[in-house]
């Protein structure tokens, strides 16, 4: 199984089912995941707290 299999399957689902309106939702969820991953490190946390 490749690293990007899940992303490829989600993309194929969105294309096949004509669910292009879900793309912004997926992008927001990915962005929130990145923010959470970055906030786990101690040095970045004060900058993220300043944004919210």
mmCIF file of N, CA, C and O in Angstrom:
data_model
loop_
_atom_site.group_PDB
_atom_site.id
_atom_site.type_symbol
_atom_site.label_atom_id
_atom_site.label_comp_id
_atom_site.label_asym_id
_atom_site.label_seq_id
_atom_site.Cartn_x
_atom_site.Cartn_y
_atom_site.Cartn_z
ATOM 1 N N UNK A 1 0.838 -1.180 0.000
ATOM 2 C CA UNK A 1 0.000 0.000 0.000
ATOM 3 C C UNK A 1 0.880 1.239 0.000
ATOM 4 O O UNK A 1 1.775 1.366 0.816
ATOM 5 N N UNK A 2 0.598 2.155 -0.895
ATOM 6 C CA UNK A 2 1.391 3.369 -0.988
ATOM 7 C C UNK A 2 0.976 4.414 0.030
ATOM 8 O O UNK A 2 -0.046 4.292 0.714
ATOM 9 N N UNK A 3 1.782 5.422 0.121
ATOM 10 C CA UNK A 3 1.554 6.473 1.103
ATOM 11 C C UNK A 3 0.347 7.342 0.750
ATOM 12 O O UNK A 3 -0.348 7.828 1.625
ATOM 13 N N UNK A 4 0.076 7.513 -0.524
ATOM 14 C CA UNK A 4 -0.982 8.419 -0.947
ATOM 15 C C UNK A 4 -2.225 7.682 -1.450
ATOM 16 O O UNK A 4 -3.046 8.257 -2.152
ATOM 17 N N UNK A 5 -2.379 6.419 -1.070
ATOM 18 C CA UNK A 5 -3.542 5.647 -1.516
ATOM 19 C C UNK A 5 -4.851 6.226 -0.989
ATOM 20 O O UNK A 5 -5.848 6.273 -1.705
ATOM 21 N N UNK A 6 -4.860 6.659 0.249
ATOM 22 C CA UNK A 6 -6.083 7.214 0.827
ATOM 23 C C UNK A 6 -6.464 8.497 0.113
ATOM 24 O O UNK A 6 -7.637 8.699 -0.232
ATOM 25 N N UNK A 7 -5.498 9.364 -0.132
ATOM 26 C CA UNK A 7 -5.783 10.616 -0.835
ATOM 27 C C UNK A 7 -6.279 10.340 -2.248
ATOM 28 O O UNK A 7 -7.212 10.997 -2.727
ATOM 29 N N UNK A 8 -5.704 9.355 -2.903
ATOM 30 C CA UNK A 8 -6.140 9.001 -4.257
ATOM 31 C C UNK A 8 -7.566 8.456 -4.228
ATOM 32 O O UNK A 8 -8.383 8.796 -5.085
ATOM 33 N N UNK A 9 -7.897 7.634 -3.244
ATOM 34 C CA UNK A 9 -9.252 7.097 -3.143
ATOM 35 C C UNK A 9 -10.270 8.197 -2.854
ATOM 36 O O UNK A 9 -11.372 8.179 -3.409
ATOM 37 N N UNK A 10 -9.918 9.130 -1.987
ATOM 38 C CA UNK A 10 -10.829 10.250 -1.704
ATOM 39 C C UNK A 10 -11.046 11.074 -2.959
ATOM 40 O O UNK A 10 -12.179 11.459 -3.270
ATOM 41 N N UNK A 11 -9.983 11.351 -3.684
ATOM 42 C CA UNK A 11 -10.104 12.129 -4.926
ATOM 43 C C UNK A 11 -10.983 11.412 -5.940
ATOM 44 O O UNK A 11 -11.838 12.020 -6.577
ATOM 45 N N UNK A 12 -10.794 10.100 -6.091
ATOM 46 C CA UNK A 12 -11.615 9.324 -7.028
ATOM 47 C C UNK A 12 -13.078 9.311 -6.599
ATOM 48 O O UNK A 12 -13.980 9.402 -7.428
ATOM 49 N N UNK A 13 -13.328 9.222 -5.297
ATOM 50 C CA UNK A 13 -14.694 9.266 -4.789
ATOM 51 C C UNK A 13 -15.344 10.599 -5.120
ATOM 52 O O UNK A 13 -16.486 10.646 -5.582
ATOM 53 N N UNK A 14 -14.614 11.694 -4.862
ATOM 54 C CA UNK A 14 -15.172 13.022 -5.127
ATOM 55 C C UNK A 14 -15.458 13.215 -6.612
ATOM 56 O O UNK A 14 -16.465 13.814 -6.986
ATOM 57 N N UNK A 15 -14.571 12.714 -7.466
ATOM 58 C CA UNK A 15 -14.757 12.847 -8.905
ATOM 59 C C UNK A 15 -15.913 11.977 -9.402
ATOM 60 O O UNK A 15 -16.754 12.428 -10.180
ATOM 61 N N UNK A 16 -15.962 10.755 -8.952
ATOM 62 C CA UNK A 16 -16.961 9.806 -9.426
ATOM 63 C C UNK A 16 -18.371 10.197 -8.975
ATOM 64 O O UNK A 16 -19.319 10.128 -9.747
ATOM 65 N N UNK A 17 -18.500 10.620 -7.738
ATOM 66 C CA UNK A 17 -19.816 10.935 -7.176
ATOM 67 C C UNK A 17 -20.225 12.389 -7.388
ATOM 68 O O UNK A 17 -21.261 12.807 -6.878
ATOM 69 N N UNK A 18 -19.401 13.163 -8.087
ATOM 70 C CA UNK A 18 -19.682 14.584 -8.350
ATOM 71 C C UNK A 18 -19.862 15.371 -7.046
ATOM 72 O O UNK A 18 -20.758 16.176 -6.893
ATOM 73 N N UNK A 19 -18.989 15.101 -6.106
ATOM 74 C CA UNK A 19 -19.038 15.767 -4.799
ATOM 75 C C UNK A 19 -17.944 16.821 -4.684
ATOM 76 O O UNK A 19 -17.244 16.903 -3.679
ATOM 77 N N UNK A 20 -17.796 17.644 -5.701
ATOM 78 C CA UNK A 20 -16.728 18.634 -5.690
ATOM 79 C C UNK A 20 -16.935 19.685 -4.605
ATOM 80 O O UNK A 20 -15.987 20.353 -4.198
ATOM 81 N N UNK A 21 -18.152 19.800 -4.095
ATOM 82 C CA UNK A 21 -18.394 20.760 -3.026
ATOM 83 C C UNK A 21 -17.738 20.322 -1.714
ATOM 84 O O UNK A 21 -17.607 21.119 -0.781
ATOM 85 N N UNK A 22 -17.303 19.058 -1.629
ATOM 86 C CA UNK A 22 -16.628 18.570 -0.429
ATOM 87 C C UNK A 22 -15.147 18.944 -0.391
ATOM 88 O O UNK A 22 -14.513 18.830 0.658
ATOM 89 N N UNK A 23 -14.600 19.384 -1.525
ATOM 90 C CA UNK A 23 -13.166 19.700 -1.579
ATOM 91 C C UNK A 23 -12.781 20.785 -0.573
ATOM 92 O O UNK A 23 -11.787 20.617 0.141
ATOM 93 N N UNK A 24 -13.514 21.898 -0.447
ATOM 94 C CA UNK A 24 -13.134 22.889 0.578
ATOM 95 C C UNK A 24 -13.176 22.322 1.998
ATOM 96 O O UNK A 24 -12.315 22.643 2.822
ATOM 97 N N UNK A 25 -14.138 21.454 2.274
ATOM 98 C CA UNK A 25 -14.221 20.844 3.598
ATOM 99 C C UNK A 25 -13.008 19.963 3.878
ATOM 100 O O UNK A 25 -12.426 20.016 4.958
ATOM 101 N N UNK A 26 -12.614 19.190 2.893
ATOM 102 C CA UNK A 26 -11.438 18.334 3.045
ATOM 103 C C UNK A 26 -10.190 19.187 3.243
ATOM 104 O O UNK A 26 -9.336 18.862 4.078
ATOM 105 N N UNK A 27 -10.076 20.279 2.492
ATOM 106 C CA UNK A 27 -8.912 21.161 2.632
ATOM 107 C C UNK A 27 -8.846 21.781 4.027
ATOM 108 O O UNK A 27 -7.768 21.868 4.620
ATOM 109 N N UNK A 28 -9.987 22.193 4.574
ATOM 110 C CA UNK A 28 -10.011 22.771 5.919
ATOM 111 C C UNK A 28 -9.615 21.722 6.953
ATOM 112 O O UNK A 28 -8.857 22.010 7.884
ATOM 113 N N UNK A 29 -10.108 20.504 6.792
ATOM 114 C CA UNK A 29 -9.747 19.442 7.733
ATOM 115 C C UNK A 29 -8.255 19.123 7.679
ATOM 116 O O UNK A 29 -7.630 18.899 8.720
ATOM 117 N N UNK A 30 -7.687 19.121 6.487
ATOM 118 C CA UNK A 30 -6.247 18.894 6.354
ATOM 119 C C UNK A 30 -5.470 20.035 6.996
ATOM 120 O O UNK A 30 -4.484 19.808 7.711
ATOM 121 N N UNK A 31 -5.912 21.268 6.785
ATOM 122 C CA UNK A 31 -5.225 22.425 7.377
ATOM 123 C C UNK A 31 -5.288 22.364 8.906
ATOM 124 O O UNK A 31 -4.289 22.645 9.581
ATOM 125 N N UNK A 32 -6.433 21.996 9.452
ATOM 126 C CA UNK A 32 -6.541 21.863 10.903
ATOM 127 C C UNK A 32 -5.641 20.747 11.427
ATOM 128 O O UNK A 32 -5.051 20.878 12.506
ATOM 129 N N UNK A 33 -5.536 19.683 10.690
ATOM 130 C CA UNK A 33 -4.634 18.598 11.081
ATOM 131 C C UNK A 33 -3.190 19.048 11.114
ATOM 132 O O UNK A 33 -2.428 18.691 12.009
ATOM 133 N N UNK A 34 -2.803 19.858 10.126
ATOM 134 C CA UNK A 34 -1.434 20.383 10.095
ATOM 135 C C UNK A 34 -1.197 21.312 11.278
ATOM 136 O O UNK A 34 -0.145 21.253 11.932
ATOM 137 N N UNK A 35 -2.179 22.155 11.583
ATOM 138 C CA UNK A 35 -2.032 23.071 12.727
ATOM 139 C C UNK A 35 -1.906 22.279 14.021
ATOM 140 O O UNK A 35 -1.074 22.598 14.871
ATOM 141 N N UNK A 36 -2.697 21.252 14.183
ATOM 142 C CA UNK A 36 -2.617 20.434 15.394
ATOM 143 C C UNK A 36 -1.277 19.720 15.474
ATOM 144 O O UNK A 36 -0.664 19.641 16.540
ATOM 145 N N UNK A 37 -0.788 19.224 14.347
ATOM 146 C CA UNK A 37 0.505 18.541 14.339
ATOM 147 C C UNK A 37 1.636 19.506 14.688
ATOM 148 O O UNK A 37 2.570 19.144 15.410
ATOM 149 N N UNK A 38 1.547 20.728 14.175
ATOM 150 C CA UNK A 38 2.589 21.708 14.477
ATOM 151 C C UNK A 38 2.518 22.196 15.918
ATOM 152 O O UNK A 38 3.536 22.545 16.508
ATOM 153 N N UNK A 39 1.321 22.230 16.476
ATOM 154 C CA UNK A 39 1.193 22.718 17.852
ATOM 155 C C UNK A 39 1.690 21.702 18.863
ATOM 156 O O UNK A 39 1.868 22.032 20.034
ATOM 157 N N UNK A 40 1.908 20.467 18.442
ATOM 158 C CA UNK A 40 2.426 19.451 19.356
ATOM 159 C C UNK A 40 3.867 19.775 19.766
ATOM 160 O O UNK A 40 4.286 19.453 20.866
ATOM 161 N N UNK A 41 4.599 20.423 18.873
ATOM 162 C CA UNK A 41 5.943 20.865 19.219
ATOM 163 C C UNK A 41 5.863 22.105 20.108
ATOM 164 O O UNK A 41 5.026 22.971 19.914
ATOM 165 N N UNK A 42 6.718 22.189 21.087
ATOM 166 C CA UNK A 42 6.620 23.275 22.060
ATOM 167 C C UNK A 42 6.954 24.646 21.515
ATOM 168 O O UNK A 42 6.406 25.654 21.965
ATOM 169 N N UNK A 43 7.819 24.756 20.516
ATOM 170 C CA UNK A 43 8.280 26.061 20.055
ATOM 171 C C UNK A 43 7.243 26.783 19.202
ATOM 172 O O UNK A 43 7.228 28.010 19.143
ATOM 173 N N UNK A 44 6.364 26.056 18.555
ATOM 174 C CA UNK A 44 5.408 26.680 17.642
ATOM 175 C C UNK A 44 4.116 27.065 18.351
ATOM 176 O O UNK A 44 3.375 27.918 17.888
ATOM 177 N N UNK A 45 3.823 26.458 19.480
ATOM 178 C CA UNK A 45 2.558 26.650 20.176
ATOM 179 C C UNK A 45 2.227 28.114 20.468
ATOM 180 O O UNK A 45 1.090 28.526 20.240
ATOM 181 N N UNK A 46 3.150 28.956 20.968
ATOM 182 C CA UNK A 46 2.769 30.350 21.243
ATOM 183 C C UNK A 46 2.313 31.115 19.998
ATOM 184 O O UNK A 46 1.428 31.964 20.076
ATOM 185 N N UNK A 47 2.863 30.797 18.858
ATOM 186 C CA UNK A 47 2.459 31.491 17.623
ATOM 187 C C UNK A 47 1.071 31.049 17.190
ATOM 188 O O UNK A 47 0.282 31.845 16.688
ATOM 189 N N UNK A 48 0.748 29.776 17.371
ATOM 190 C CA UNK A 48 -0.575 29.283 17.004
ATOM 191 C C UNK A 48 -1.627 29.830 17.956
ATOM 192 O O UNK A 48 -2.709 30.214 17.537
ATOM 193 N N UNK A 49 -1.311 29.929 19.228
ATOM 194 C CA UNK A 49 -2.270 30.476 20.194
ATOM 195 C C UNK A 49 -2.543 31.953 19.886
ATOM 196 O O UNK A 49 -3.644 32.435 20.109
ATOM 197 N N UNK A 50 -1.571 32.658 19.355
ATOM 198 C CA UNK A 50 -1.782 34.059 19.006
ATOM 199 C C UNK A 50 -2.754 34.206 17.841
ATOM 200 O O UNK A 50 -3.449 35.219 17.735
ATOM 201 N N UNK A 51 -2.830 33.209 16.967
ATOM 202 C CA UNK A 51 -3.753 33.272 15.834
ATOM 203 C C UNK A 51 -5.204 33.134 16.281
ATOM 204 O O UNK A 51 -6.087 33.736 15.693
ATOM 205 N N UNK A 52 -5.426 32.366 17.320
ATOM 206 C CA UNK A 52 -6.801 32.112 17.761
ATOM 207 C C UNK A 52 -7.089 32.922 18.995
ATOM 208 O O UNK A 52 -8.072 33.046 19.505
#
